[in-house]
PDB file of C-alpha atoms and ligand atoms in Angstrom:
ATOM      1  CA  MET A   1      -8.562 -12.088   9.469  1.00 94.00           C
ATOM      2  CA  ASN A   2      -7.174 -11.271   6.012  1.00 98.00           C
ATOM      3  CA  ILE A   3      -7.664  -7.633   4.998  1.00 98.00           C
ATOM      4  CA  ILE A   4      -6.931  -5.550   1.895  1.00 98.00           C
ATOM      5  CA  LEU A   5      -6.231  -1.817   2.145  1.00 98.00           C
ATOM      6  CA  LEU A   6      -7.390  -0.187  -1.085  1.00 98.00           C
ATOM      7  CA  GLY A   7      -6.602   3.402  -1.920  1.00 98.00           C
ATOM      8  CA  ALA A   8      -4.858   5.799  -4.280  1.00 98.00           C
ATOM      9  CA  PRO A   9      -1.171   6.711  -3.898  1.00 97.00           C
ATOM     10  CA  GLY A  10      -0.982   8.865  -0.762  1.00 96.00           C
ATOM     11  CA  ALA A  11      -4.354   7.743   0.610  1.00 98.00           C
ATOM     12  CA  GLY A  12      -2.641   6.642   3.825  1.00 96.00           C
ATOM     13  CA  LYS A  13      -2.411   2.872   3.324  1.00 97.00           C
ATOM     14  CA  GLY A  14       1.064   2.610   4.859  1.00 94.00           C
ATOM     15  CA  THR A  15       0.187   5.055   7.647  1.00 93.00           C
ATOM     16  CA  GLN A  16      -2.962   3.178   8.643  1.00 97.00           C
ATOM     17  CA  ALA A  17      -1.270  -0.210   8.291  1.00 96.00           C
ATOM     18  CA  VAL A  18       1.139   0.576  11.148  1.00 92.00           C
ATOM     19  CA  ALA A  19      -1.706   0.873  13.698  1.00 91.00           C
ATOM     20  CA  LEU A  20      -3.999  -1.713  12.136  1.00 95.00           C
ATOM     21  CA  VAL A  21      -1.526  -4.618  12.144  1.00 96.00           C
ATOM     22  CA  LYS A  22      -0.699  -3.902  15.785  1.00 94.00           C
ATOM     23  CA  GLU A  23      -4.346  -3.768  16.811  1.00 94.00           C
ATOM     24  CA  LYS A  24      -5.373  -6.884  14.882  1.00 95.00           C
ATOM     25  CA  GLY A  25      -2.153  -8.912  15.198  1.00 96.00           C
ATOM     26  CA  LEU A  26      -1.670  -9.183  11.423  1.00 98.00           C
ATOM     27  CA  ALA A  27       1.410  -9.437   9.209  1.00 98.00           C
ATOM     28  CA  HIS A  28       1.854  -6.299   7.067  1.00 97.00           C
ATOM     29  CA  VAL A  29       2.431  -7.201   3.409  1.00 98.00           C
ATOM     30  CA  ALA A  30       3.082  -4.110   1.264  1.00 98.00           C
ATOM     31  CA  SER A  31       3.911  -4.864  -2.367  1.00 98.00           C
ATOM     32  CA  GLY A  32       5.678  -1.514  -2.843  1.00 96.00           C
ATOM     33  CA  ASP A  33       7.845  -2.181   0.242  1.00 95.00           C
ATOM     34  CA  LEU A  34       8.700  -5.657  -1.104  1.00 97.00           C
ATOM     35  CA  PHE A  35       9.781  -4.127  -4.440  1.00 97.00           C
ATOM     36  CA  ARG A  36      11.818  -1.413  -2.678  1.00 94.00           C
ATOM     37  CA  ASP A  37      13.474  -4.060  -0.498  1.00 94.00           C
ATOM     38  CA  ASN A  38      14.468  -6.011  -3.629  1.00 96.00           C
ATOM     39  CA  LEU A  39      15.683  -2.805  -5.231  1.00 94.00           C
ATOM     40  CA  GLY A  40      17.847  -2.033  -2.194  1.00 92.00           C
ATOM     41  CA  ARG A  41      19.358  -5.520  -2.296  1.00 95.00           C
ATOM     42  CA  GLY A  42      20.008  -5.241  -6.060  1.00 96.00           C
ATOM     43  CA  THR A  43      18.054  -8.410  -6.956  1.00 97.00           C
ATOM     44  CA  GLU A  44      16.852  -9.195 -10.515  1.00 96.00           C
ATOM     45  CA  LEU A  45      13.265  -8.610  -9.329  1.00 96.00           C
ATOM     46  CA  GLY A  46      14.279  -5.219  -7.956  1.00 96.00           C
ATOM     47  CA  LYS A  47      15.902  -4.256 -11.266  1.00 96.00           C
ATOM     48  CA  ILE A  48      12.782  -5.244 -13.227  1.00 96.00           C
ATOM     49  CA  ALA A  49      10.477  -3.403 -10.788  1.00 97.00           C
ATOM     50  CA  LYS A  50      12.543  -0.203 -10.867  1.00 96.00           C
ATOM     51  CA  THR A  51      11.936   0.385 -14.578  1.00 96.00           C
ATOM     52  CA  TYR A  52       8.176   0.514 -13.911  1.00 97.00           C
ATOM     53  CA  MET A  53       8.224   2.233 -10.499  1.00 96.00           C
ATOM     54  CA  ASP A  54      10.333   5.139 -11.775  1.00 95.00           C
ATOM     55  CA  LYS A  55       7.613   5.927 -14.329  1.00 96.00           C
ATOM     56  CA  GLY A  56       4.725   5.320 -11.945  1.00 96.00           C
ATOM     57  CA  GLU A  57       3.566   2.334 -14.002  1.00 98.00           C
ATOM     58  CA  LEU A  58       2.483  -0.977 -12.505  1.00 98.00           C
ATOM     59  CA  VAL A  59       4.964  -3.844 -12.421  1.00 98.00           C
ATOM     60  CA  PRO A  60       3.580  -6.710 -14.611  1.00 98.00           C
ATOM     61  CA  ASP A  61       0.986  -8.921 -12.931  1.00 98.00           C
ATOM     62  CA  ASP A  62       2.890 -12.227 -13.197  1.00 96.00           C
ATOM     63  CA  VAL A  63       5.970 -10.851 -11.386  1.00 96.00           C
ATOM     64  CA  THR A  64       3.878  -9.071  -8.739  1.00 98.00           C
ATOM     65  CA  VAL A  65       1.494 -11.956  -8.041  1.00 98.00           C
ATOM     66  CA  LYS A  66       4.345 -14.433  -7.565  1.00 97.00           C
ATOM     67  CA  MET A  67       6.174 -12.104  -5.168  1.00 97.00           C
ATOM     68  CA  VAL A  68       3.081 -11.510  -2.999  1.00 98.00           C
ATOM     69  CA  LEU A  69       1.897 -15.148  -2.996  1.00 98.00           C
ATOM     70  CA  ASP A  70       5.395 -16.237  -1.890  1.00 97.00           C
ATOM     71  CA  ARG A  71       5.262 -13.654   0.903  1.00 98.00           C
ATOM     72  CA  ILE A  72       1.821 -14.637   2.233  1.00 97.00           C
ATOM     73  CA  ALA A  73       2.890 -18.295   2.302  1.00 96.00           C
ATOM     74  CA  LYS A  74       5.386 -17.423   5.075  1.00 97.00           C
ATOM     75  CA  PRO A  75       4.551 -18.552   8.631  1.00 97.00           C
ATOM     76  CA  ASP A  76       3.943 -15.035  10.016  1.00 97.00           C
ATOM     77  CA  CYS A  77       0.929 -14.707   7.681  1.00 97.00           C
ATOM     78  CA  ALA A  78      -0.754 -17.884   8.937  1.00 95.00           C
ATOM     79  CA  ASN A  79      -2.839 -16.020  11.521  1.00 94.00           C
ATOM     80  CA  GLY A  80      -3.882 -13.230   9.185  1.00 97.00           C
ATOM     81  CA  PHE A  81      -2.332 -10.558   7.001  1.00 98.00           C
ATOM     82  CA  LEU A  82      -2.964  -7.028   5.794  1.00 98.00           C
ATOM     83  CA  LEU A  83      -2.356  -6.406   2.091  1.00 98.00           C
ATOM     84  CA  ASP A  84      -1.227  -2.828   1.314  1.00 98.00           C
ATOM     85  CA  GLY A  85      -0.898  -1.943  -2.383  1.00 98.00           C
ATOM     86  CA  PHE A  86      -1.966  -5.368  -3.626  1.00 98.00           C
ATOM     87  CA  PRO A  87      -4.053  -6.329  -5.533  1.00 98.00           C
ATOM     88  CA  ARG A  88      -3.927  -3.407  -7.935  1.00 98.00           C
ATOM     89  CA  THR A  89      -5.557  -4.922 -11.030  1.00 98.00           C
ATOM     90  CA  ILE A  90      -8.523  -7.260 -11.560  1.00 98.00           C
ATOM     91  CA  PRO A  91      -6.211 -10.117 -12.745  1.00 98.00           C
ATOM     92  CA  GLN A  92      -4.155  -9.708  -9.523  1.00 98.00           C
ATOM     93  CA  ALA A  93      -7.359  -9.921  -7.424  1.00 98.00           C
ATOM     94  CA  GLU A  94      -8.499 -13.003  -9.333  1.00 98.00           C
ATOM     95  CA  ALA A  95      -5.104 -14.695  -8.927  1.00 98.00           C
ATOM     96  CA  LEU A  96      -5.190 -13.961  -5.191  1.00 98.00           C
ATOM     97  CA  ASP A  97      -8.704 -15.369  -4.792  1.00 98.00           C
ATOM     98  CA  LYS A  98      -7.759 -18.483  -6.745  1.00 98.00           C
ATOM     99  CA  ALA A  99      -4.560 -19.139  -4.773  1.00 97.00           C
ATOM    100  CA  LEU A 100      -6.308 -18.659  -1.418  1.00 97.00           C
ATOM    101  CA  SER A 101      -9.318 -20.788  -2.331  1.00 97.00           C
ATOM    102  CA  GLU A 102      -6.987 -23.658  -3.265  1.00 96.00           C
ATOM    103  CA  GLU A 103      -5.954 -23.636   0.401  1.00 93.00           C
ATOM    104  CA  GLY A 104      -9.503 -23.241   1.710  1.00 95.00           C
ATOM    105  CA  LYS A 105      -8.822 -19.605   2.586  1.00 96.00           C
ATOM    106  CA  SER A 106     -10.122 -16.219   1.409  1.00 97.00           C
ATOM    107  CA  MET A 107      -9.845 -12.494   1.920  1.00 98.00           C
ATOM    108  CA  ASP A 108     -12.318 -11.275   4.554  1.00 98.00           C
ATOM    109  CA  LYS A 109     -12.589  -7.529   3.931  1.00 98.00           C
ATOM    110  CA  ALA A 110     -11.350  -4.831   1.546  1.00 98.00           C
ATOM    111  CA  VAL A 111     -11.156  -1.371   3.121  1.00 98.00           C
ATOM    112  CA  SER A 112     -11.266   1.457   0.590  1.00 98.00           C
ATOM    113  CA  VAL A 113      -9.725   4.716   1.841  1.00 98.00           C
ATOM    114  CA  ALA A 114     -11.001   7.736  -0.121  1.00 97.00           C
ATOM    115  CA  VAL A 115      -9.043  11.026  -0.333  1.00 98.00           C
ATOM    116  CA  PRO A 116      -9.481  13.884  -2.893  1.00 97.00           C
ATOM    117  CA  ASN A 117      -6.755  14.194  -5.547  1.00 94.00           C
ATOM    118  CA  GLU A 118      -5.424  17.623  -4.500  1.00 94.00           C
ATOM    119  CA  GLN A 119      -4.903  16.283  -0.967  1.00 96.00           C
ATOM    120  CA  LEU A 120      -3.069  13.188  -2.319  1.00 96.00           C
ATOM    121  CA  ILE A 121      -0.636  15.399  -4.238  1.00 95.00           C
ATOM    122  CA  LYS A 122       0.015  17.533  -1.141  1.00 94.00           C
ATOM    123  CA  ARG A 123       0.635  14.461   0.988  1.00 94.00           C
ATOM    124  CA  LEU A 124       3.070  12.791  -1.426  1.00 94.00           C
ATOM    125  CA  SER A 125       5.119  15.945  -1.985  1.00 92.00           C
ATOM    126  CA  GLY A 126       5.768  16.227   1.774  1.00 93.00           C
ATOM    127  CA  ARG A 127       6.277  12.568   2.576  1.00 93.00           C
ATOM    128  CA  TRP A 128       9.368  11.099   4.233  1.00 95.00           C
ATOM    129  CA  ILE A 129       9.791   7.325   4.723  1.00 94.00           C
ATOM    130  CA  CYS A 130      11.860   5.315   7.194  1.00 95.00           C
ATOM    131  CA  ARG A 131      14.648   3.293   5.559  1.00 92.00           C
ATOM    132  CA  GLY A 132      14.397   0.763   8.377  1.00 92.00           C
ATOM    133  CA  CYS A 133      10.697  -0.015   8.977  1.00 91.00           C
ATOM    134  CA  GLN A 134       9.134   1.900   6.003  1.00 90.00           C
ATOM    135  CA  ALA A 135       6.843   3.955   8.279  1.00 92.00           C
ATOM    136  CA  PRO A 136       5.688   7.134   6.477  1.00 92.00           C
ATOM    137  CA  PHE A 137       5.837  10.666   7.933  1.00 94.00           C
ATOM    138  CA  HIS A 138       4.836  14.063   6.546  1.00 93.00           C
ATOM    139  CA  MET A 139       6.997  17.127   7.044  1.00 91.00           C
ATOM    140  CA  VAL A 140       3.962  19.300   7.854  1.00 90.00           C
ATOM    141  CA  ASP A 141       1.037  17.040   8.840  1.00 87.00           C
ATOM    142  CA  ALA A 142       2.810  14.143  10.586  1.00 90.00           C
ATOM    143  CA  PRO A 143       6.405  15.177  11.385  1.00 94.00           C
ATOM    144  CA  PRO A 144       8.704  12.807  13.289  1.00 96.00           C
ATOM    145  CA  LYS A 145       9.502  13.749  16.904  1.00 97.00           C
ATOM    146  CA  GLU A 146      13.167  14.194  15.922  1.00 96.00           C
ATOM    147  CA  ALA A 147      13.994  15.616  12.462  1.00 93.00           C
ATOM    148  CA  GLY A 148      15.170  12.961   9.972  1.00 95.00           C
ATOM    149  CA  LYS A 149      14.652  10.083  12.429  1.00 97.00           C
ATOM    150  CA  CYS A 150      11.891   7.450  12.614  1.00 97.00           C
ATOM    151  CA  ASP A 151       9.713   7.549  15.765  1.00 95.00           C
ATOM    152  CA  HIS A 152       9.238   3.762  15.666  1.00 94.00           C
ATOM    153  CA  CYS A 153      12.724   2.322  15.029  1.00 96.00           C
ATOM    154  CA  GLY A 154      15.107   5.302  14.930  1.00 97.00           C
ATOM    155  CA  GLY A 155      15.861   4.650  11.233  1.00 97.00           C
ATOM    156  CA  GLU A 156      16.918   7.345   8.742  1.00 97.00           C
ATOM    157  CA  LEU A 157      14.102   9.107   6.832  1.00 97.00           C
ATOM    158  CA  TYR A 158      14.267   9.615   3.036  1.00 95.00           C
ATOM    159  CA  GLN A 159      12.063  10.796   0.148  1.00 94.00           C
ATOM    160  CA  ARG A 160      10.939   8.223  -2.424  1.00 91.00           C
ATOM    161  CA  ASP A 161      12.179   8.671  -6.039  1.00 91.00           C
ATOM    162  CA  ASP A 162       8.613   8.231  -7.339  1.00 93.00           C
ATOM    163  CA  ASP A 163       7.225  11.082  -5.214  1.00 94.00           C
ATOM    164  CA  ASN A 164       8.181  13.715  -7.821  1.00 92.00           C
ATOM    165  CA  LYS A 165       5.415  15.744  -9.521  1.00 90.00           C
ATOM    166  CA  VAL A 166       5.392  13.999 -12.926  1.00 93.00           C
ATOM    167  CA  THR A 167       5.513  10.449 -11.541  1.00 95.00           C
ATOM    168  CA  VAL A 168       2.863  11.208  -8.898  1.00 94.00           C
ATOM    169  CA  GLN A 169       0.463  12.427 -11.607  1.00 95.00           C
ATOM    170  CA  ASN A 170       0.997   9.231 -13.598  1.00 96.00           C
ATOM    171  CA  ARG A 171       0.553   7.076 -10.472  1.00 96.00           C
ATOM    172  CA  LEU A 172      -2.814   8.787  -9.883  1.00 97.00           C
ATOM    173  CA  ASN A 173      -3.864   8.210 -13.519  1.00 97.00           C
ATOM    174  CA  VAL A 174      -2.811   4.562 -13.324  1.00 98.00           C
ATOM    175  CA  TYR A 175      -4.768   4.173 -10.079  1.00 98.00           C
ATOM    176  CA  MET A 176      -7.983   5.521 -11.652  1.00 97.00           C
ATOM    177  CA  LYS A 177      -7.638   3.334 -14.721  1.00 98.00           C
ATOM    178  CA  GLN A 178      -6.319   0.051 -13.361  1.00 98.00           C
ATOM    179  CA  THR A 179      -6.969  -0.096  -9.604  1.00 98.00           C
ATOM    180  CA  ALA A 180     -10.209   1.820  -8.908  1.00 97.00           C
ATOM    181  CA  PRO A 181     -12.266  -0.961 -10.622  1.00 98.00           C
ATOM    182  CA  LEU A 182     -11.339  -3.176  -7.649  1.00 98.00           C
ATOM    183  CA  ILE A 183     -13.767  -1.173  -5.501  1.00 98.00           C
ATOM    184  CA  ASP A 184     -16.652  -2.671  -7.497  1.00 98.00           C
ATOM    185  CA  TYR A 185     -14.935  -6.077  -7.560  1.00 98.00           C
ATOM    186  CA  TYR A 186     -14.970  -6.292  -3.743  1.00 98.00           C
ATOM    187  CA  LYS A 187     -18.376  -4.607  -3.487  1.00 98.00           C
ATOM    188  CA  GLY A 188     -19.659  -7.442  -5.684  1.00 98.00           C
ATOM    189  CA  GLN A 189     -18.185  -9.960  -3.233  1.00 98.00           C
ATOM    190  CA  GLY A 190     -19.884  -8.171  -0.299  1.00 98.00           C
ATOM    191  CA  LYS A 191     -16.465  -7.460   1.283  1.00 98.00           C
ATOM    192  CA  LEU A 192     -16.084  -3.723   0.733  1.00 98.00           C
ATOM    193  CA  LEU A 193     -15.847  -1.240   3.612  1.00 98.00           C
ATOM    194  CA  GLU A 194     -15.521   2.466   2.767  1.00 98.00           C
ATOM    195  CA  VAL A 195     -13.630   4.874   5.008  1.00 98.00           C
ATOM    196  CA  ASN A 196     -13.158   8.641   4.736  1.00 98.00           C
ATOM    197  CA  GLY A 197      -9.372   9.085   4.499  1.00 98.00           C
ATOM    198  CA  ASN A 198      -9.597  12.872   4.382  1.00 97.00           C
ATOM    199  CA  GLN A 199      -9.427  13.439   8.134  1.00 96.00           C
ATOM    200  CA  PRO A 200      -6.646  13.325  10.746  1.00 94.00           C
ATOM    201  CA  VAL A 201      -4.704  10.036  10.955  1.00 93.00           C
ATOM    202  CA  ASP A 202      -6.235   8.998  14.306  1.00 95.00           C
ATOM    203  CA  ALA A 203      -9.769   9.704  13.105  1.00 97.00           C
ATOM    204  CA  VAL A 204      -9.193   7.530  10.015  1.00 97.00           C
ATOM    205  CA  SER A 205      -7.839   4.711  12.231  1.00 97.00           C
ATOM    206  CA  LYS A 206     -10.854   4.951  14.504  1.00 97.00           C
ATOM    207  CA  GLU A 207     -13.314   4.809  11.610  1.00 98.00           C
ATOM    208  CA  MET A 208     -11.426   1.865  10.109  1.00 97.00           C
ATOM    209  CA  LEU A 209     -11.384  -0.142  13.339  1.00 96.00           C
ATOM    210  CA  ALA A 210     -15.076   0.524  13.893  1.00 97.00           C
ATOM    211  CA  ALA A 211     -15.864  -0.644  10.351  1.00 96.00           C
ATOM    212  CA  LEU A 212     -13.824  -3.825  10.890  1.00 96.00           C
ATOM    213  CA  ALA A 213     -15.280  -4.596  14.332  1.00 92.00           C
TER     214      ALA A 213
HETATM  215  P1  AP5 B   1       3.344   1.672  -3.360  1.00 95.66           P
HETATM  216  O1  AP5 B   1       4.540   1.677  -2.533  1.00 95.66           O
HETATM  217  O2  AP5 B   1       2.244   0.717  -3.045  1.00 95.66           O
HETATM  218  O3  AP5 B   1       2.810   3.141  -3.456  1.00 95.66           O
HETATM  219  P2  AP5 B   1       1.342   3.756  -3.673  1.00 95.66           P
HETATM  220  O4  AP5 B   1       0.184   2.864  -3.821  1.00 95.66           O
HETATM  221  O5  AP5 B   1       1.565   4.713  -4.777  1.00 95.66           O
HETATM  222  O6  AP5 B   1       0.974   4.353  -2.349  1.00 95.66           O
HETATM  223  P3  AP5 B   1       1.887   5.160  -1.402  1.00 95.66           P
HETATM  224  O7  AP5 B   1       2.765   4.257  -0.634  1.00 95.66           O
HETATM  225  O8  AP5 B   1       2.507   6.267  -2.177  1.00 95.66           O
HETATM  226  O9  AP5 B   1       0.752   5.819  -0.462  1.00 95.66           O
HETATM  227  P4  AP5 B   1       0.094   5.304   0.877  1.00 95.66           P
HETATM  228  O10 AP5 B   1      -1.359   5.128   0.618  1.00 95.66           O
HETATM  229  O11 AP5 B   1       0.827   4.169   1.482  1.00 95.66           O
HETATM  230  O12 AP5 B   1       0.254   6.618   1.756  1.00 95.66           O
HETATM  231  P5  AP5 B   1       1.135   6.895   3.063  1.00 95.66           P
HETATM  232  O13 AP5 B   1       0.524   6.200   4.246  1.00 95.66           O
HETATM  233  O14 AP5 B   1       2.562   6.704   2.794  1.00 95.66           O
HETATM  234  O15 AP5 B   1       3.755   1.371  -4.873  1.00 95.66           O
HETATM  235  C1  AP5 B   1       4.852   2.002  -5.483  1.00 95.66           C
HETATM  236  C2  AP5 B   1       5.071   1.425  -6.875  1.00 95.66           C
HETATM  237  O16 AP5 B   1       5.379   0.023  -6.784  1.00 95.66           O
HETATM  238  C3  AP5 B   1       3.869   1.488  -7.829  1.00 95.66           C
HETATM  239  O17 AP5 B   1       3.784   2.734  -8.491  1.00 95.66           O
HETATM  240  C4  AP5 B   1       4.178   0.329  -8.776  1.00 95.66           C
HETATM  241  O18 AP5 B   1       5.161   0.692  -9.712  1.00 95.66           O
HETATM  242  C5  AP5 B   1       4.786  -0.712  -7.841  1.00 95.66           C
HETATM  243  N1  AP5 B   1       3.750  -1.595  -7.279  1.00 95.66           N
HETATM  244  C6  AP5 B   1       3.422  -1.722  -5.965  1.00 95.66           C
HETATM  245  N2  AP5 B   1       2.434  -2.619  -5.807  1.00 95.66           N
HETATM  246  C7  AP5 B   1       2.119  -3.070  -7.052  1.00 95.66           C
HETATM  247  C8  AP5 B   1       1.152  -3.985  -7.538  1.00 95.66           C
HETATM  248  N3  AP5 B   1       0.294  -4.626  -6.730  1.00 95.66           N
HETATM  249  N4  AP5 B   1       1.117  -4.218  -8.877  1.00 95.66           N
HETATM  250  C9  AP5 B   1       1.980  -3.605  -9.713  1.00 95.66           C
HETATM  251  N5  AP5 B   1       2.906  -2.699  -9.310  1.00 95.66           N
HETATM  252  C10 AP5 B   1       2.975  -2.430  -7.990  1.00 95.66           C
HETATM  253  O19 AP5 B   1       0.813   8.461   3.267  1.00 95.66           O
HETATM  254  C11 AP5 B   1       1.250   9.424   2.335  1.00 95.66           C
HETATM  255  C12 AP5 B   1       1.633  10.711   3.060  1.00 95.66           C
HETATM  256  O20 AP5 B   1       0.461  11.285   3.642  1.00 95.66           O
HETATM  257  C13 AP5 B   1       2.616  10.523   4.232  1.00 95.66           C
HETATM  258  O21 AP5 B   1       3.472  11.617   4.251  1.00 95.66           O
HETATM  259  C14 AP5 B   1       1.730  10.497   5.475  1.00 95.66           C
HETATM  260  O22 AP5 B   1       2.416  10.984   6.619  1.00 95.66           O
HETATM  261  C15 AP5 B   1       0.594  11.421   5.051  1.00 95.66           C
HETATM  262  N6  AP5 B   1      -0.705  11.055   5.629  1.00 95.66           N
HETATM  263  C16 AP5 B   1      -1.210   9.803   5.728  1.00 95.66           C
HETATM  264  N7  AP5 B   1      -2.453   9.825   6.271  1.00 95.66           N
HETATM  265  C17 AP5 B   1      -2.721  11.142   6.518  1.00 95.66           C
HETATM  266  C18 AP5 B   1      -3.856  11.826   7.066  1.00 95.66           C
HETATM  267  N8  AP5 B   1      -4.957  11.154   7.467  1.00 95.66           N
HETATM  268  N9  AP5 B   1      -3.797  13.171   7.162  1.00 95.66           N
HETATM  269  C19 AP5 B   1      -2.698  13.848   6.751  1.00 95.66           C
HETATM  270  N10 AP5 B   1      -1.589  13.266   6.229  1.00 95.66           N
HETATM  271  C20 AP5 B   1      -1.607  11.915   6.106  1.00 95.66           C
HETATM  272 MG1   MG B   2       2.501   3.005   0.960  1.00 95.66          MG
END
C-alpha cells in the first residue's frame, strides 16, 4: 500500500507516521526529514533547501520531486511507502502520479489530518525532535520518558529552527495557499480519507487505521 499523509505543519504527520509504518510495514519517506538530513551532511541540496526552509517557504518543485522520486525508488519502498510532507503542491502531485504510472504503480490513499490553527501553533512551539530517528515529542502533551532523550532510539532531542513564531505563521500561510488544494485533488481521484487530528495521539492513530482498513 502506498499512502500520503496530508496535513498542515504541526498536524501530527510525523507523530502518526511512527505508528502507521510499523502497523502497515511501510517505508517512511518524509521530505522535510530528507532535507534536514542533507542539511546536516552539508550537501549542495541541503544548502539550497535551507534558504527556503528558514523562511517557511517551499523548496522548488524540481529539486523536491527529484529527491523524493530517488528515495521511493530504493528497495525498502518496494512493498509500500508512506509519504509525509510530500506532495505539497499540485505540480508535485502530478509529477508523482506520472512517475508511478510509468512503472504501473499508483498512490492508494491520501489521509488528510485536520487540526485548528491555534492548536497547530501551540504544538509547534512546544515540539522537540530526535536527532537520531526524527521522532517528534511535545514538552507538555507528549513528553519523552527521560528529559532530552528519545523514547525510541535514545537520541538527543532538539528544537527545529523553523519552529519560531514568524516562520510558523508563514508555513501555515503557505500550507493554505499551496498545499490545501491537494485535498480536492485526491478527493477527485476518490482516494481521500479525512481524519480528525484534534484528539489525543492514540485516538488519531485508531481513527486513521480504521479508515485505512
Ligand atoms: P516538514 O518537515 O514536512 O514540516 P511541516 O509540514 O511543516 O510539518 P511538521 O513536521 O512541522 O509537522 P507534523 O505534521 O509532522 O507534526 P508532528 O508530528 O511533528 O517541512 C519543513 C520544511 O521543509 C518546509 O517548510 C519546506 O521548506 C520544506 N519542505 C518539506 N517538504 C517539502 C515539499 N514537499 N515541497 C517543498 N518544500 C518542502 O507534531 C507536531 C507537534 O505536535 C509535536 O510536538 C507532537 O508531539 C505534537 N502532537 C502531534 N500529534 C498530537 C496530538 N494528537 N495531540 C497533541 N499533540 C500532538
Ligand atoms: Mg513532520
